[in-house]
């Protein structure tokens, strides 16, 4: 009977989700703010809804005057593509209308900028009493990323990564591993990602524990469950890439490639193809990073990298060389490649992590 009630509840939830979602506009956000809906709920609504926001300078000023706070405005910016180009006059107008400094800095970081940084331009900003902290960012928009909640986001456009460069000579990658194609170097350079391991498994979070307890008290079963997480030290990887759509190469050993012996100790001596790897987004925390490898509840148990997995394509160049590429730009974030065979979850995981920096905004 409990299972029947749970299935009825689940069907009800799915039917609600299936309904056509409304497109959020500036007026939608104003209505939510006026109704005193919490900022957290408004941000969650923005993340899961289609949007059509007006984030021109005028639009941001009107939203702020209607009570939209900086964290709501940032969420709106993160879900909006092709924000209007910013110029000196936009910065002056935002400041004169008492838009908070953090909102102005986010607007700079998430927008394409065409500032006048001549002496005349700087004098104009100073005469308008624009704070020095903002003027510094106008002079170098990349400074804005230092105050962002996503430090991987940088201002300005990066040159596109050519997707048709010829395969590297074998001597460019002297040993098995994963290599990033640094196309900005002349000639092109192939930099190897350093491996790291982790067996730091954590059982969920306080929020998940509370959610599980609530579901158990209402339904008699723990529907939400507890997530199994793997932790990594440091909030950011040492290997930094500035690219919108990076290209990698995987080099495998030629002898006994398809034998799956001692994979944890020697990954590239036992892997069959890039299909044996997963690329996943790694979430920064206050003391490091983590990602989910499974979830258990009273109804089910599953393992695998279902959260944050990033699809990639690959092309076989030779028996030991594969090109890894993407069909669309990848959001600025922390990532890691790793061997994803289920048997490896019982031992230390071999990871190849990197920090991707660009102006591509994620929605999570």
mmCIF file of C-alpha atoms in Angstrom:
data_model
loop_
_atom_site.group_PDB
_atom_site.id
_atom_site.type_symbol
_atom_site.label_atom_id
_atom_site.label_comp_id
_atom_site.label_asym_id
_atom_site.label_seq_id
_atom_site.Cartn_x
_atom_site.Cartn_y
_atom_site.Cartn_z
ATOM 1 C CA UNK A 1 0.000 0.000 0.000
ATOM 2 C CA UNK A 2 2.846 2.380 0.814
ATOM 3 C CA UNK A 3 4.409 1.690 -2.576
ATOM 4 C CA UNK A 4 1.059 2.359 -4.258
ATOM 5 C CA UNK A 5 0.767 5.730 -2.531
ATOM 6 C CA UNK A 6 4.316 6.582 -3.524
ATOM 7 C CA UNK A 7 3.648 5.720 -7.179
ATOM 8 C CA UNK A 8 0.515 7.894 -7.157
ATOM 9 C CA UNK A 9 2.527 10.764 -5.686
ATOM 10 C CA UNK A 10 5.254 10.256 -8.291
ATOM 11 C CA UNK A 11 2.769 10.265 -11.198
ATOM 12 C CA UNK A 12 1.245 13.473 -9.846
ATOM 13 C CA UNK A 13 4.660 15.123 -9.637
ATOM 14 C CA UNK A 14 5.568 14.019 -13.151
ATOM 15 C CA UNK A 15 2.275 15.302 -14.581
ATOM 16 C CA UNK A 16 2.918 18.721 -13.060
ATOM 17 C CA UNK A 17 6.441 18.773 -14.475
ATOM 18 C CA UNK A 18 5.167 17.852 -17.917
ATOM 19 C CA UNK A 19 2.984 20.944 -18.137
ATOM 20 C CA UNK A 20 4.210 23.615 -20.522
ATOM 21 C CA UNK A 21 6.369 26.063 -18.609
ATOM 22 C CA UNK A 22 5.778 29.764 -18.919
ATOM 23 C CA UNK A 23 8.567 31.967 -20.199
ATOM 24 C CA UNK A 24 9.896 34.245 -17.478
ATOM 25 C CA UNK A 25 10.288 37.955 -18.236
ATOM 26 C CA UNK A 26 11.350 40.981 -16.206
ATOM 27 C CA UNK A 27 7.734 41.472 -15.146
ATOM 28 C CA UNK A 28 7.582 37.868 -13.916
ATOM 29 C CA UNK A 29 10.530 38.521 -11.615
ATOM 30 C CA UNK A 30 9.031 41.793 -10.384
ATOM 31 C CA UNK A 31 5.761 39.991 -9.591
ATOM 32 C CA UNK A 32 7.607 37.321 -7.603
ATOM 33 C CA UNK A 33 9.609 39.951 -5.707
ATOM 34 C CA UNK A 34 6.475 41.986 -4.937
ATOM 35 C CA UNK A 35 4.780 38.823 -3.662
ATOM 36 C CA UNK A 36 7.698 38.440 -1.228
ATOM 37 C CA UNK A 37 8.752 35.077 -2.632
ATOM 38 C CA UNK A 38 12.179 34.230 -1.215
ATOM 39 C CA UNK A 39 15.214 34.944 -3.387
ATOM 40 C CA UNK A 40 16.197 31.272 -3.186
ATOM 41 C CA UNK A 41 12.883 30.135 -4.685
ATOM 42 C CA UNK A 42 13.006 32.830 -7.372
ATOM 43 C CA UNK A 43 16.504 31.724 -8.378
ATOM 44 C CA UNK A 44 15.382 28.081 -8.533
ATOM 45 C CA UNK A 45 12.455 29.146 -10.734
ATOM 46 C CA UNK A 46 14.836 31.002 -13.062
ATOM 47 C CA UNK A 47 17.115 27.959 -13.365
ATOM 48 C CA UNK A 48 14.355 25.578 -14.500
ATOM 49 C CA UNK A 49 12.254 27.910 -16.680
ATOM 50 C CA UNK A 50 12.528 29.309 -20.212
ATOM 51 C CA UNK A 51 13.501 32.973 -19.987
ATOM 52 C CA UNK A 52 13.349 36.121 -22.083
ATOM 53 C CA UNK A 53 14.834 38.839 -19.904
ATOM 54 C CA UNK A 54 15.598 42.442 -20.795
ATOM 55 C CA UNK A 55 19.030 42.947 -19.252
ATOM 56 C CA UNK A 56 19.902 46.174 -20.984
ATOM 57 C CA UNK A 57 21.131 48.948 -18.729
ATOM 58 C CA UNK A 58 17.587 50.315 -18.577
ATOM 59 C CA UNK A 59 16.192 46.873 -17.759
ATOM 60 C CA UNK A 60 18.658 46.308 -14.910
ATOM 61 C CA UNK A 61 17.929 49.749 -13.457
ATOM 62 C CA UNK A 62 14.168 49.123 -13.509
ATOM 63 C CA UNK A 63 14.554 45.669 -11.942
ATOM 64 C CA UNK A 64 16.698 47.070 -9.135
ATOM 65 C CA UNK A 65 14.219 49.852 -8.426
ATOM 66 C CA UNK A 66 11.465 47.218 -8.193
ATOM 67 C CA UNK A 67 13.406 45.367 -5.503
ATOM 68 C CA UNK A 68 15.299 42.637 -7.382
ATOM 69 C CA UNK A 69 18.477 41.897 -5.411
ATOM 70 C CA UNK A 70 21.937 41.204 -6.779
ATOM 71 C CA UNK A 71 21.753 37.402 -6.479
ATOM 72 C CA UNK A 72 18.502 37.350 -8.469
ATOM 73 C CA UNK A 73 19.965 39.612 -11.145
ATOM 74 C CA UNK A 74 23.048 37.398 -11.380
ATOM 75 C CA UNK A 75 20.859 34.312 -11.899
ATOM 76 C CA UNK A 76 19.038 36.175 -14.676
ATOM 77 C CA UNK A 77 22.351 37.058 -16.321
ATOM 78 C CA UNK A 78 23.568 33.461 -16.089
ATOM 79 C CA UNK A 79 20.558 32.169 -18.035
ATOM 80 C CA UNK A 80 20.720 34.881 -20.706
ATOM 81 C CA UNK A 81 22.847 34.719 -23.826
ATOM 82 C CA UNK A 82 24.177 37.643 -25.844
ATOM 83 C CA UNK A 83 23.845 40.385 -23.262
ATOM 84 C CA UNK A 84 24.052 43.890 -24.783
ATOM 85 C CA UNK A 85 27.532 45.320 -25.357
ATOM 86 C CA UNK A 86 28.614 47.524 -22.462
ATOM 87 C CA UNK A 87 30.143 50.958 -22.972
ATOM 88 C CA UNK A 88 31.291 53.741 -20.644
ATOM 89 C CA UNK A 89 27.879 55.411 -20.649
ATOM 90 C CA UNK A 90 26.245 52.203 -19.405
ATOM 91 C CA UNK A 91 28.582 52.148 -16.406
ATOM 92 C CA UNK A 92 27.863 55.806 -15.685
ATOM 93 C CA UNK A 93 24.088 55.283 -15.942
ATOM 94 C CA UNK A 94 24.202 52.233 -13.669
ATOM 95 C CA UNK A 95 26.231 54.109 -11.062
ATOM 96 C CA UNK A 96 24.114 57.274 -11.171
ATOM 97 C CA UNK A 97 21.013 55.145 -10.623
ATOM 98 C CA UNK A 98 22.623 53.654 -7.505
ATOM 99 C CA UNK A 99 22.953 50.136 -8.840
ATOM 100 C CA UNK A 100 25.067 48.123 -6.334
ATOM 101 C CA UNK A 101 28.713 47.657 -7.216
ATOM 102 C CA UNK A 102 28.460 43.854 -7.315
ATOM 103 C CA UNK A 103 25.653 44.073 -9.885
ATOM 104 C CA UNK A 104 27.743 46.404 -12.065
ATOM 105 C CA UNK A 105 30.744 44.068 -11.819
ATOM 106 C CA UNK A 106 28.611 41.046 -12.751
ATOM 107 C CA UNK A 107 27.159 42.980 -15.673
ATOM 108 C CA UNK A 108 30.693 43.682 -16.903
ATOM 109 C CA UNK A 109 31.808 40.083 -16.446
ATOM 110 C CA UNK A 110 28.856 38.492 -18.236
ATOM 111 C CA UNK A 111 28.741 40.999 -21.113
ATOM 112 C CA UNK A 112 30.868 41.794 -24.109
ATOM 113 C CA UNK A 113 32.557 45.122 -23.407
ATOM 114 C CA UNK A 114 33.696 47.974 -25.611
ATOM 115 C CA UNK A 115 35.007 50.515 -23.127
ATOM 116 C CA UNK A 116 36.814 53.740 -23.898
ATOM 117 C CA UNK A 117 39.906 53.527 -21.695
ATOM 118 C CA UNK A 118 41.630 56.594 -23.089
ATOM 119 C CA UNK A 119 42.482 59.497 -20.784
ATOM 120 C CA UNK A 120 39.262 61.194 -21.894
ATOM 121 C CA UNK A 121 37.242 58.082 -21.055
ATOM 122 C CA UNK A 122 38.813 57.737 -17.609
ATOM 123 C CA UNK A 123 38.178 61.425 -16.840
ATOM 124 C CA UNK A 124 34.535 61.023 -17.846
ATOM 125 C CA UNK A 125 34.106 58.078 -15.473
ATOM 126 C CA UNK A 126 35.859 59.958 -12.656
ATOM 127 C CA UNK A 127 33.725 63.079 -13.151
ATOM 128 C CA UNK A 128 30.639 60.869 -12.860
ATOM 129 C CA UNK A 129 32.031 59.616 -9.521
ATOM 130 C CA UNK A 130 32.238 55.992 -10.631
ATOM 131 C CA UNK A 131 34.143 54.165 -7.831
ATOM 132 C CA UNK A 132 37.792 53.353 -8.460
ATOM 133 C CA UNK A 133 37.062 49.642 -7.948
ATOM 134 C CA UNK A 134 34.694 49.726 -10.926
ATOM 135 C CA UNK A 135 37.038 51.872 -13.035
ATOM 136 C CA UNK A 136 39.809 49.302 -12.502
ATOM 137 C CA UNK A 137 37.531 46.611 -13.915
ATOM 138 C CA UNK A 138 36.597 48.844 -16.856
ATOM 139 C CA UNK A 139 40.317 49.150 -17.625
ATOM 140 C CA UNK A 140 40.749 45.359 -17.369
ATOM 141 C CA UNK A 141 37.375 43.509 -17.486
ATOM 142 C CA UNK A 142 39.027 40.209 -16.525
ATOM 143 C CA UNK A 143 39.339 41.613 -12.999
ATOM 144 C CA UNK A 144 35.589 41.093 -12.630
ATOM 145 C CA UNK A 145 36.046 37.327 -12.457
ATOM 146 C CA UNK A 146 37.924 37.740 -9.172
ATOM 147 C CA UNK A 147 34.743 38.888 -7.427
ATOM 148 C CA UNK A 148 32.413 36.421 -9.144
ATOM 149 C CA UNK A 149 30.740 33.509 -7.407
ATOM 150 C CA UNK A 150 32.046 31.511 -10.348
ATOM 151 C CA UNK A 151 35.745 32.427 -10.510
ATOM 152 C CA UNK A 152 36.113 30.376 -13.710
ATOM 153 C CA UNK A 153 34.082 32.939 -15.654
ATOM 154 C CA UNK A 154 36.209 35.555 -17.374
ATOM 155 C CA UNK A 155 35.209 38.648 -19.293
ATOM 156 C CA UNK A 156 35.641 39.044 -23.012
ATOM 157 C CA UNK A 157 35.584 36.608 -25.906
ATOM 158 C CA UNK A 158 38.227 33.940 -26.467
ATOM 159 C CA UNK A 159 39.372 32.980 -29.957
ATOM 160 C CA UNK A 160 37.540 29.887 -31.250
ATOM 161 C CA UNK A 161 39.428 26.602 -31.044
ATOM 162 C CA UNK A 162 39.958 25.269 -34.591
ATOM 163 C CA UNK A 163 38.342 21.844 -34.795
ATOM 164 C CA UNK A 164 40.218 20.723 -37.892
ATOM 165 C CA UNK A 165 43.863 20.951 -36.838
ATOM 166 C CA UNK A 166 45.914 17.979 -38.065
ATOM 167 C CA UNK A 167 46.580 15.179 -35.547
ATOM 168 C CA UNK A 168 49.765 15.660 -33.539
ATOM 169 C CA UNK A 169 52.891 13.678 -34.325
ATOM 170 C CA UNK A 170 53.442 10.785 -31.927
ATOM 171 C CA UNK A 171 56.553 12.472 -30.554
ATOM 172 C CA UNK A 172 54.470 15.407 -29.301
ATOM 173 C CA UNK A 173 52.960 13.124 -26.645
ATOM 174 C CA UNK A 174 55.786 10.903 -25.390
ATOM 175 C CA UNK A 175 53.811 8.776 -22.912
ATOM 176 C CA UNK A 176 50.252 7.467 -22.374
ATOM 177 C CA UNK A 177 47.837 9.976 -20.894
ATOM 178 C CA UNK A 178 45.388 12.788 -21.651
ATOM 179 C CA UNK A 179 46.715 15.866 -23.453
ATOM 180 C CA UNK A 180 45.142 19.280 -24.030
ATOM 181 C CA UNK A 181 45.668 20.813 -27.481
ATOM 182 C CA UNK A 182 46.950 24.340 -26.761
ATOM 183 C CA UNK A 183 46.174 25.891 -30.139
ATOM 184 C CA UNK A 184 47.269 29.380 -29.068
ATOM 185 C CA UNK A 185 50.901 28.263 -28.971
ATOM 186 C CA UNK A 186 52.839 28.409 -32.239
ATOM 187 C CA UNK A 187 53.487 25.651 -33.057
ATOM 188 C CA UNK A 188 50.597 23.922 -31.317
ATOM 189 C CA UNK A 189 51.617 22.443 -27.973
ATOM 190 C CA UNK A 190 50.155 19.374 -26.262
ATOM 191 C CA UNK A 191 50.073 19.663 -22.460
ATOM 192 C CA UNK A 192 49.548 16.557 -20.348
ATOM 193 C CA UNK A 193 46.942 16.501 -17.574
ATOM 194 C CA UNK A 194 48.435 15.221 -14.348
ATOM 195 C CA UNK A 195 46.564 12.337 -12.683
ATOM 196 C CA UNK A 196 45.264 12.439 -9.146
ATOM 197 C CA UNK A 197 43.450 9.862 -7.046
ATOM 198 C CA UNK A 198 40.752 9.971 -4.398
ATOM 199 C CA UNK A 199 39.022 7.486 -2.158
ATOM 200 C CA UNK A 200 37.412 10.077 0.086
ATOM 201 C CA UNK A 201 33.786 8.888 0.020
ATOM 202 C CA UNK A 202 31.140 10.934 1.829
ATOM 203 C CA UNK A 203 27.510 9.997 2.499
ATOM 204 C CA UNK A 204 25.277 12.815 1.307
ATOM 205 C CA UNK A 205 24.708 16.158 2.970
ATOM 206 C CA UNK A 206 22.573 17.581 5.748
ATOM 207 C CA UNK A 207 19.940 18.636 3.212
ATOM 208 C CA UNK A 208 19.747 15.157 1.736
ATOM 209 C CA UNK A 209 19.495 13.623 5.196
ATOM 210 C CA UNK A 210 16.613 15.945 6.094
ATOM 211 C CA UNK A 211 14.888 15.254 2.763
ATOM 212 C CA UNK A 212 15.185 11.523 3.311
ATOM 213 C CA UNK A 213 13.787 11.805 6.821
ATOM 214 C CA UNK A 214 10.802 13.842 5.619
ATOM 215 C CA UNK A 215 9.992 11.401 2.811
ATOM 216 C CA UNK A 216 10.291 8.478 5.209
ATOM 217 C CA UNK A 217 7.958 10.070 7.736
ATOM 218 C CA UNK A 218 5.323 10.826 5.097
ATOM 219 C CA UNK A 219 5.487 7.703 2.937
ATOM 220 C CA UNK A 220 7.049 5.114 5.186
ATOM 221 C CA UNK A 221 9.945 4.771 2.773
ATOM 222 C CA UNK A 222 13.035 6.879 2.160
ATOM 223 C CA UNK A 223 12.306 8.172 -1.376
ATOM 224 C CA UNK A 224 14.960 10.885 -1.533
ATOM 225 C CA UNK A 225 17.830 8.685 -0.402
ATOM 226 C CA UNK A 226 21.421 9.562 0.307
ATOM 227 C CA UNK A 227 24.049 10.444 -2.283
ATOM 228 C CA UNK A 228 27.553 9.012 -2.242
ATOM 229 C CA UNK A 229 30.124 11.703 -2.947
ATOM 230 C CA UNK A 230 33.816 11.699 -3.746
ATOM 231 C CA UNK A 231 35.883 14.575 -2.385
ATOM 232 C CA UNK A 232 38.963 16.241 -3.878
ATOM 233 C CA UNK A 233 41.352 18.632 -2.179
ATOM 234 C CA UNK A 234 41.549 22.286 -3.253
ATOM 235 C CA UNK A 235 38.593 24.231 -4.718
ATOM 236 C CA UNK A 236 40.249 24.412 -8.145
ATOM 237 C CA UNK A 237 42.449 22.173 -10.299
ATOM 238 C CA UNK A 238 46.073 23.123 -10.897
ATOM 239 C CA UNK A 239 45.758 22.574 -14.662
ATOM 240 C CA UNK A 240 44.070 25.714 -16.070
ATOM 241 C CA UNK A 241 42.636 25.915 -19.604
ATOM 242 C CA UNK A 242 41.266 29.075 -21.245
ATOM 243 C CA UNK A 243 39.094 27.777 -24.070
ATOM 244 C CA UNK A 244 35.418 27.663 -25.072
ATOM 245 C CA UNK A 245 35.527 24.273 -26.759
ATOM 246 C CA UNK A 246 38.730 22.442 -25.798
ATOM 247 C CA UNK A 247 40.209 19.531 -27.723
ATOM 248 C CA UNK A 248 42.032 16.672 -26.004
ATOM 249 C CA UNK A 249 43.941 13.611 -27.117
ATOM 250 C CA UNK A 250 44.028 10.298 -25.272
ATOM 251 C CA UNK A 251 47.137 8.194 -25.751
ATOM 252 C CA UNK A 252 46.985 4.499 -24.804
ATOM 253 C CA UNK A 253 49.681 1.875 -24.476
ATOM 254 C CA UNK A 254 50.053 -0.437 -27.436
ATOM 255 C CA UNK A 255 50.550 -3.723 -25.568
ATOM 256 C CA UNK A 256 47.653 -5.567 -23.944
ATOM 257 C CA UNK A 257 45.385 -2.522 -24.165
ATOM 258 C CA UNK A 258 42.187 -4.492 -23.753
ATOM 259 C CA UNK A 259 43.238 -6.297 -20.576
ATOM 260 C CA UNK A 260 41.536 -4.710 -17.602
ATOM 261 C CA UNK A 261 44.226 -5.654 -15.059
ATOM 262 C CA UNK A 262 45.473 -3.149 -12.488
ATOM 263 C CA UNK A 263 43.497 -0.279 -13.959
ATOM 264 C CA UNK A 264 43.701 1.821 -10.808
ATOM 265 C CA UNK A 265 47.474 1.663 -10.893
ATOM 266 C CA UNK A 266 48.021 1.925 -14.653
ATOM 267 C CA UNK A 267 44.941 3.337 -16.382
ATOM 268 C CA UNK A 268 46.246 3.641 -19.906
ATOM 269 C CA UNK A 269 47.675 0.137 -19.913
ATOM 270 C CA UNK A 270 44.239 -1.428 -19.522
ATOM 271 C CA UNK A 271 41.609 0.785 -21.153
ATOM 272 C CA UNK A 272 39.855 -0.254 -24.352
ATOM 273 C CA UNK A 273 38.810 3.209 -25.642
ATOM 274 C CA UNK A 274 37.624 6.675 -24.502
ATOM 275 C CA UNK A 275 34.243 5.012 -23.887
ATOM 276 C CA UNK A 276 35.763 3.808 -20.624
ATOM 277 C CA UNK A 277 36.074 7.411 -19.398
ATOM 278 C CA UNK A 278 33.522 9.922 -18.139
ATOM 279 C CA UNK A 279 33.918 13.699 -18.094
ATOM 280 C CA UNK A 280 32.041 15.247 -15.202
ATOM 281 C CA UNK A 281 31.612 18.669 -13.671
ATOM 282 C CA UNK A 282 33.153 18.864 -10.202
ATOM 283 C CA UNK A 283 31.487 21.191 -7.706
ATOM 284 C CA UNK A 284 33.754 23.500 -5.699
ATOM 285 C CA UNK A 285 33.168 23.540 -1.956
ATOM 286 C CA UNK A 286 34.630 25.668 0.812
ATOM 287 C CA UNK A 287 37.352 23.138 1.536
ATOM 288 C CA UNK A 288 37.682 21.405 -1.840
ATOM 289 C CA UNK A 289 35.565 19.825 -4.597
ATOM 290 C CA UNK A 290 33.226 16.858 -4.854
ATOM 291 C CA UNK A 291 30.991 14.880 -7.218
ATOM 292 C CA UNK A 292 28.298 12.205 -6.918
ATOM 293 C CA UNK A 293 28.999 8.549 -7.747
ATOM 294 C CA UNK A 294 25.750 6.966 -6.554
ATOM 295 C CA UNK A 295 22.562 7.199 -4.537
ATOM 296 C CA UNK A 296 20.739 4.820 -2.226
ATOM 297 C CA UNK A 297 17.182 4.836 -0.851
ATOM 298 C CA UNK A 298 14.689 2.348 0.516
ATOM 299 C CA UNK A 299 13.414 1.784 -3.033
ATOM 300 C CA UNK A 300 16.576 1.604 -5.077
ATOM 301 C CA UNK A 301 20.337 1.774 -5.204
ATOM 302 C CA UNK A 302 22.347 3.015 -8.153
ATOM 303 C CA UNK A 303 25.951 3.804 -8.919
ATOM 304 C CA UNK A 304 27.544 5.718 -11.740
ATOM 305 C CA UNK A 305 28.108 9.324 -12.711
ATOM 306 C CA UNK A 306 24.539 10.420 -13.436
ATOM 307 C CA UNK A 307 24.972 13.974 -12.131
ATOM 308 C CA UNK A 308 26.955 16.480 -14.118
ATOM 309 C CA UNK A 309 28.258 14.142 -16.820
ATOM 310 C CA UNK A 310 29.399 16.107 -19.888
ATOM 311 C CA UNK A 311 28.929 14.398 -23.279
ATOM 312 C CA UNK A 312 31.931 14.334 -25.586
ATOM 313 C CA UNK A 313 32.748 12.834 -28.968
ATOM 314 C CA UNK A 314 35.887 11.006 -30.021
ATOM 315 C CA UNK A 315 37.622 10.032 -33.227
ATOM 316 C CA UNK A 316 40.076 7.177 -33.575
ATOM 317 C CA UNK A 317 43.312 8.424 -35.115
ATOM 318 C CA UNK A 318 45.280 5.206 -34.640
ATOM 319 C CA UNK A 319 45.165 2.091 -32.481
ATOM 320 C CA UNK A 320 46.602 4.049 -29.555
ATOM 321 C CA UNK A 321 45.512 7.641 -30.272
ATOM 322 C CA UNK A 322 42.037 9.205 -29.981
ATOM 323 C CA UNK A 323 40.881 12.790 -30.457
ATOM 324 C CA UNK A 324 38.350 14.042 -27.859
ATOM 325 C CA UNK A 325 36.127 16.951 -28.906
ATOM 326 C CA UNK A 326 32.781 18.633 -28.153
ATOM 327 C CA UNK A 327 29.848 19.610 -30.347
ATOM 328 C CA UNK A 328 29.107 22.781 -28.383
ATOM 329 C CA UNK A 329 30.867 25.211 -26.068
ATOM 330 C CA UNK A 330 31.530 24.028 -22.510
ATOM 331 C CA UNK A 331 30.595 26.204 -19.528
ATOM 332 C CA UNK A 332 33.287 27.656 -17.291
ATOM 333 C CA UNK A 333 33.695 25.257 -14.361
ATOM 334 C CA UNK A 334 35.838 22.566 -12.745
ATOM 335 C CA UNK A 335 35.988 19.215 -14.577
ATOM 336 C CA UNK A 336 37.647 15.814 -14.408
ATOM 337 C CA UNK A 337 38.108 12.832 -16.731
ATOM 338 C CA UNK A 338 38.204 9.472 -15.035
ATOM 339 C CA UNK A 339 37.930 5.783 -15.621
ATOM 340 C CA UNK A 340 34.277 4.873 -15.039
ATOM 341 C CA UNK A 341 34.110 1.092 -14.675
ATOM 342 C CA UNK A 342 31.877 0.044 -11.771
ATOM 343 C CA UNK A 343 34.482 -2.257 -10.262
ATOM 344 C CA UNK A 344 36.760 0.718 -9.729
ATOM 345 C CA UNK A 345 34.299 2.350 -7.297
ATOM 346 C CA UNK A 346 35.555 -0.018 -4.619
ATOM 347 C CA UNK A 347 39.105 1.285 -4.867
ATOM 348 C CA UNK A 348 40.768 4.620 -5.432
ATOM 349 C CA UNK A 349 39.584 6.553 -8.472
ATOM 350 C CA UNK A 350 42.066 7.776 -11.055
ATOM 351 C CA UNK A 351 41.146 11.310 -12.135
ATOM 352 C CA UNK A 352 42.529 13.847 -14.589
ATOM 353 C CA UNK A 353 41.162 17.205 -13.453
ATOM 354 C CA UNK A 354 41.314 20.646 -15.031
ATOM 355 C CA UNK A 355 39.914 24.128 -14.473
ATOM 356 C CA UNK A 356 38.136 25.507 -17.558
ATOM 357 C CA UNK A 357 37.940 29.292 -17.806
ATOM 358 C CA UNK A 358 35.918 31.201 -20.401
ATOM 359 C CA UNK A 359 32.810 33.400 -20.656
ATOM 360 C CA UNK A 360 30.401 30.512 -21.296
ATOM 361 C CA UNK A 361 27.785 30.541 -18.547
ATOM 362 C CA UNK A 362 26.270 27.413 -17.066
ATOM 363 C CA UNK A 363 22.715 27.215 -15.735
ATOM 364 C CA UNK A 364 23.279 24.935 -12.736
#
